[in-house]
Coordinates of C-alpha atoms and ligand atoms in Angstrom, one line a residue:
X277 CA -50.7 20.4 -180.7
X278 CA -49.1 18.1 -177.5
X279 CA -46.7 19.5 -175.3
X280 CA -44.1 18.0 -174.2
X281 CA -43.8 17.7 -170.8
X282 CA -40.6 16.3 -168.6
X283 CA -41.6 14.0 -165.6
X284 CA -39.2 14.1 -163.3
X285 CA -40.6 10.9 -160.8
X286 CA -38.4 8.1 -158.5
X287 CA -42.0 6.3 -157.4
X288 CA -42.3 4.4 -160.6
X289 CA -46.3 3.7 -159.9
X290 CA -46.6 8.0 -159.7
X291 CA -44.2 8.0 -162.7
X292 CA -46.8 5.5 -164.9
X293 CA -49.9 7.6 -163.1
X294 CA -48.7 11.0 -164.2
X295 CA -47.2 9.8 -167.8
X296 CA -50.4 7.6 -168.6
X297 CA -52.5 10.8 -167.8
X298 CA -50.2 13.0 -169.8
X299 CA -50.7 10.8 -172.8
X300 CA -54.3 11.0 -172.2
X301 CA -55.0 13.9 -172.5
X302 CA -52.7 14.4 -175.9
X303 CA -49.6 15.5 -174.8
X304 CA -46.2 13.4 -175.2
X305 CA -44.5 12.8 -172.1
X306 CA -40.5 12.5 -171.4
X307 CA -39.2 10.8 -168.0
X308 CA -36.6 10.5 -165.6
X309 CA -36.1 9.1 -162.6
X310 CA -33.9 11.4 -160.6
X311 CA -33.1 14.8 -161.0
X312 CA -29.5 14.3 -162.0
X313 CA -31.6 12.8 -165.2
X314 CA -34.1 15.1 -165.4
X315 CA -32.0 17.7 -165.7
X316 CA -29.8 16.0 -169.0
X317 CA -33.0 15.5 -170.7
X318 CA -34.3 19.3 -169.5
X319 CA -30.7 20.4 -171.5
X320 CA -31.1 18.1 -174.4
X321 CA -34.8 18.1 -175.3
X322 CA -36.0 21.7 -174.0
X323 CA -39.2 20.4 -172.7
X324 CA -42.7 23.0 -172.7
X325 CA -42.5 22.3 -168.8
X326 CA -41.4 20.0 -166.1
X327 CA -43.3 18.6 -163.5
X328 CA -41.2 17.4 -160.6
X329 CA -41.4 15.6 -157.8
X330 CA -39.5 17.7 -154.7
X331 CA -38.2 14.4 -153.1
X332 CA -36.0 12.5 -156.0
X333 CA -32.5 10.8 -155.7
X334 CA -28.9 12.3 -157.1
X335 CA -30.9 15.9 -157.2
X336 CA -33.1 17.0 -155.4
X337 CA -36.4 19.1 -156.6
X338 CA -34.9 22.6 -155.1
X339 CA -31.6 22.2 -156.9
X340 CA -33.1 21.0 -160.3
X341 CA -35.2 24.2 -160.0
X342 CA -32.0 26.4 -159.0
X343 CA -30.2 24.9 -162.1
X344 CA -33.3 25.6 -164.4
X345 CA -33.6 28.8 -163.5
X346 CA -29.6 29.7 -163.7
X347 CA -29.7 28.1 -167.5
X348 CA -30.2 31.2 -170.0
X349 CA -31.9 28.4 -172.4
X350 CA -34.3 26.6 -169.7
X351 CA -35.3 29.3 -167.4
X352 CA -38.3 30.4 -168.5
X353 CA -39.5 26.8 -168.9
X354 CA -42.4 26.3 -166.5
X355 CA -41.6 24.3 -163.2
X356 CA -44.3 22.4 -161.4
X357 CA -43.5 20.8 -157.9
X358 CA -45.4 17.3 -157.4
X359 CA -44.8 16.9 -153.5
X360 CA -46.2 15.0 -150.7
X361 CA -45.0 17.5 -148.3
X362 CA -47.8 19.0 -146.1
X363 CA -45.7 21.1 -143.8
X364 CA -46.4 24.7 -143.1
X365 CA -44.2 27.1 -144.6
X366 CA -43.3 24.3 -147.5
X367 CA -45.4 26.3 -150.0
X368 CA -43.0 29.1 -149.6
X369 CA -40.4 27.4 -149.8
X370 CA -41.3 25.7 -153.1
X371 CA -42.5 28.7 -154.7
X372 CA -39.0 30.6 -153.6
X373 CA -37.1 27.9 -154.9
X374 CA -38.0 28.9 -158.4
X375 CA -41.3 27.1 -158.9
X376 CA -44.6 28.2 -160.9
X377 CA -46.8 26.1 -159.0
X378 CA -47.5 23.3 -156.5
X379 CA -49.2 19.9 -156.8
X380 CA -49.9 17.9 -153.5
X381 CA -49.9 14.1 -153.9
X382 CA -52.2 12.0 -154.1
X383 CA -52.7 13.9 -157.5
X384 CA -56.4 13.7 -158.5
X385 CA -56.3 12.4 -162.1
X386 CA -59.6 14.4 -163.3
X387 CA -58.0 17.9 -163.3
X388 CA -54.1 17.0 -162.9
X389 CA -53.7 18.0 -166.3
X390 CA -55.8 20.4 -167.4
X391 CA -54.7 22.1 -164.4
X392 CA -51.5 22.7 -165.9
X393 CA -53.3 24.4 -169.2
X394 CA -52.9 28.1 -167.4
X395 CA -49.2 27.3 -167.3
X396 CA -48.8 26.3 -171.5
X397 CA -48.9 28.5 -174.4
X398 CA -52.6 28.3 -175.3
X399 CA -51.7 26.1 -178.7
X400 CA -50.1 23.7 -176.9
X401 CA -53.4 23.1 -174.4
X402 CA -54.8 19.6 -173.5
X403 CA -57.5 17.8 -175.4
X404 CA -59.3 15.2 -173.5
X405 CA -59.4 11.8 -175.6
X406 CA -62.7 11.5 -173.7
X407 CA -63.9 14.6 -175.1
X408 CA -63.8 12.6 -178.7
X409 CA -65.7 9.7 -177.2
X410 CA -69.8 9.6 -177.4
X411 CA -71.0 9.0 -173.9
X412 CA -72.5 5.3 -173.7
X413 CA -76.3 5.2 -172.9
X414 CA -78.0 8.0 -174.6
X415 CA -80.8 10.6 -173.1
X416 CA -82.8 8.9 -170.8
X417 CA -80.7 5.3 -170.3
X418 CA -79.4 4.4 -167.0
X419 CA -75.6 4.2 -167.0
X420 CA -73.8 1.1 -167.3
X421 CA -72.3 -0.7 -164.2
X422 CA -68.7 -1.9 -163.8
X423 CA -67.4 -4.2 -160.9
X424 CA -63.9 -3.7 -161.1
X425 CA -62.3 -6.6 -159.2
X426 CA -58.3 -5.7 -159.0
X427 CA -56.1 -4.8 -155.4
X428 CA -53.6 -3.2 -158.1
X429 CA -54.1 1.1 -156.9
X430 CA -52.7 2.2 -160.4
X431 CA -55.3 0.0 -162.4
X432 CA -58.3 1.6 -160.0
X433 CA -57.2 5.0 -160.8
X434 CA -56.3 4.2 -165.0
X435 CA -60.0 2.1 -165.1
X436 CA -62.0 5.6 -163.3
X437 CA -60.2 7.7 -165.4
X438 CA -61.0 5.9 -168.9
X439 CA -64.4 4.6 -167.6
X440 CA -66.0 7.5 -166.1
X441 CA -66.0 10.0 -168.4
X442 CA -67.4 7.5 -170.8
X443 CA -69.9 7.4 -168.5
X444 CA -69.9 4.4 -167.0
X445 CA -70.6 3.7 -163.3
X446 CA -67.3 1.7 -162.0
X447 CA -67.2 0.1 -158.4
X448 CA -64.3 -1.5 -156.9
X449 CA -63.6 -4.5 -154.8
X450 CA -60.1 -6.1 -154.3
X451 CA -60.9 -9.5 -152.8
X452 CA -62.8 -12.3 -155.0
X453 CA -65.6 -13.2 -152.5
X454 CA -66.2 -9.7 -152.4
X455 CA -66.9 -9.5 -155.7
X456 CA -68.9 -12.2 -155.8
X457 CA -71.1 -11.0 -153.3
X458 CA -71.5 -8.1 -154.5
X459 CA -72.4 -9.4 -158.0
X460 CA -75.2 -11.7 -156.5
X461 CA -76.6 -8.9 -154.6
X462 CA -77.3 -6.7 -157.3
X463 CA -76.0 -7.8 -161.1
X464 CA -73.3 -5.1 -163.1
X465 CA -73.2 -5.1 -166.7
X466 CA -69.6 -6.1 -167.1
X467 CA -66.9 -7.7 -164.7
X468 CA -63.5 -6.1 -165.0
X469 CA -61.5 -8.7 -163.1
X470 CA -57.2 -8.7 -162.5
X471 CA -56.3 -12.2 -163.4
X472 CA -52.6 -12.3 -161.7
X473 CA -53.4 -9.8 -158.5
X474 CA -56.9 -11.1 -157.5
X475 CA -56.4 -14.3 -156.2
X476 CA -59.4 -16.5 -157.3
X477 CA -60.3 -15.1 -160.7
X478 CA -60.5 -18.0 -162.3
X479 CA -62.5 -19.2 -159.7
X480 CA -64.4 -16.4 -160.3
X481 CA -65.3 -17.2 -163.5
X482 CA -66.5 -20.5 -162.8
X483 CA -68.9 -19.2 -160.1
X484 CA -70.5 -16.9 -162.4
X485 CA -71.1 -19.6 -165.3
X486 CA -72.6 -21.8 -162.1
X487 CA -74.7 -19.1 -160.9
X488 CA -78.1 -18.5 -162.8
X489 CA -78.1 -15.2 -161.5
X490 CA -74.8 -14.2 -162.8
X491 CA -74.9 -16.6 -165.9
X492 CA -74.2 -14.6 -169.8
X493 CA -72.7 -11.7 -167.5
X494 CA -70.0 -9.9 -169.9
X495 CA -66.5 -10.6 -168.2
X496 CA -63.4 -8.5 -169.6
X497 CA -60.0 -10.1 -167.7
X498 CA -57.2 -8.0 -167.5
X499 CA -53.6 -9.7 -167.6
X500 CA -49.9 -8.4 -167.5
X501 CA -49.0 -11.6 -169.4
X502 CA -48.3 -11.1 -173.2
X503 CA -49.6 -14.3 -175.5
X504 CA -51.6 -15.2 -172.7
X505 CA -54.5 -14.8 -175.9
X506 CA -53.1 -17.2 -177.5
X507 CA -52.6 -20.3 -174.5
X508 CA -55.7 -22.9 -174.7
X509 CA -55.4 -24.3 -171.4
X510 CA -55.9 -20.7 -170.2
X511 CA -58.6 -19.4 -172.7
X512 CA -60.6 -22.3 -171.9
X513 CA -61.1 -21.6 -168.3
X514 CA -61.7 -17.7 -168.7
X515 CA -64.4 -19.3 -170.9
X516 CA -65.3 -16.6 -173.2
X517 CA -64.3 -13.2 -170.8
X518 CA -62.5 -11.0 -173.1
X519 CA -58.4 -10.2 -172.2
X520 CA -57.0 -7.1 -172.4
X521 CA -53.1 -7.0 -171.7
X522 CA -51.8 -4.2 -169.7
X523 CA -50.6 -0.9 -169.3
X524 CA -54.6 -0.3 -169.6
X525 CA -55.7 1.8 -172.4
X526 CA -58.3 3.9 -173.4
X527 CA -59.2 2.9 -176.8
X528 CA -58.6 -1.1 -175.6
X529 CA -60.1 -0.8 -172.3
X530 CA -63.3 1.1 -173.1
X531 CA -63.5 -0.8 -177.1
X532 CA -63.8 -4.4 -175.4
X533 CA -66.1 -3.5 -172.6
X534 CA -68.7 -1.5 -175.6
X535 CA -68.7 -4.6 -177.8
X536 CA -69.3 -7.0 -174.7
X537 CA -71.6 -4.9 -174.1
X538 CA -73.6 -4.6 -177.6
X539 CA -73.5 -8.6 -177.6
X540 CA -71.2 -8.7 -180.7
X541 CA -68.7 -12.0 -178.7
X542 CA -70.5 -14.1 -175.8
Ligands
MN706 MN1 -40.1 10.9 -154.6

């Protein structure tokens, strides 16, 4: 069974980090923005446990945790500081405030949530989608490569956190001749390539179809552009890549790059 956990996050890229990898890992998030928020949703929806960033507008971390634990109906609900702060003595501070744990940013996606498992009622636990999923390249095959060519941070961290557990191998470059360099030095199995952040994609694309080397290579494009699918001036000059819209997805992300790469679309 998901929990339901309360984000309580004013960096909107932490805020779709932390929610994405709640989701993930089967449990239904809830959000707010400031702790003023936060706390009206806290009353309202009586959440399994809050995560909350110390440093958020109209309220700050310590006071939401002063107000949670002076509510007869919330104060048991477990509190979990997400904080930047590195300064001696702030530790303390957080845990005296009325916290049950800490979490230093930058979060590390692999364990952020099933570190909060000792903190949940045990039937309310995490299940990794990834736990579901087959590994691709069975006993003895070498791992499949993906070049990930994007600059956006939140799609780097989405795309290792989908891809590796799969077990793919996922490199990263943010800059189009990079890529391509790096594709004609040693071939990957699919291209993941940003088609707004990247400048050059398209150009990209027409370098590989040029390029013997690279030619046939399985391209997946990914695009924040809804209907883009469905333009022909633009389908015609990704030339055959698959498109995925964003936010990133498991299921999507990881279902087009397995059928490019069984062969089942050119
Ligand atoms: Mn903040």
């Amino acid at each position: 069974m998901p929990a339901r956990i309360l984000v309580i996050e004013d960096n909107p890229a932490n805020l779709e980090l932390v929610t994405y990898l709640l989701r993930a890992f089967g449990h239904t998030p809830l959000a707010a923005t400031d702790g003023r928020e936060g706390m009206a949703i806290a009353r309202q929806e009586r959440p399994d446990l809050v995560l909350c960033d110390v440093h958020v507008p109209e309220m700050d971390g310590y006071e939401f945790a002063r107000r949670l634990r002076a509510d007869p109906r919330l104060r048991k609900t477990p509190l979990v500081a997400v904080t930047g702060l590195a300064m001696v003595g702030d530790r303390e501070r957080i845990l005296a405030a009325g916290f049950n744990a800490y979490v230093a940013k930058p979060i590390v996606p692999e364990t952020f949530v099933t570190d909060l498992d000792p903190l949940l009622p045990e039937g309310l636990r995490s299940s990794p989608e990834s736990a579901a999923h087959a590994a691709l390249g069975s006993a003895g095959e070498p791992a499949h490569r993906v070049l990930l060519l994007d600059d956006s941070p939140v799609d780097v961290v989405l795309a290792r956190v989908i891809l590796e557990p799969l077990g793919y191998l996922l490199e990263v470059v943010t800059e189009a001749q990079e890529g391509l360099e790096r594709m004609r030095s040693g071939r990957p199995d699919v291209l993941l390539a940003d088609l707004e952040a990247v400048s050059g994609t398209v150009d990209v694309l027409a370098e590989i179809r040029r390029d013997p080397r690279l030619a046939g290579m399985a391209v997946v494009i990914i695009t924040s552009k809804e209907g883009l699918e469905n333009d022909p001036a633009i389908l015609s000059r990704l030339d055959g890549a698959g498109l995925i819209v964003r936010p990133l997805e498991q299921r999507t992300l990881a279902g087009e790059i397995e059928r490019r790469l069984r062969g089942k679309v050119n």
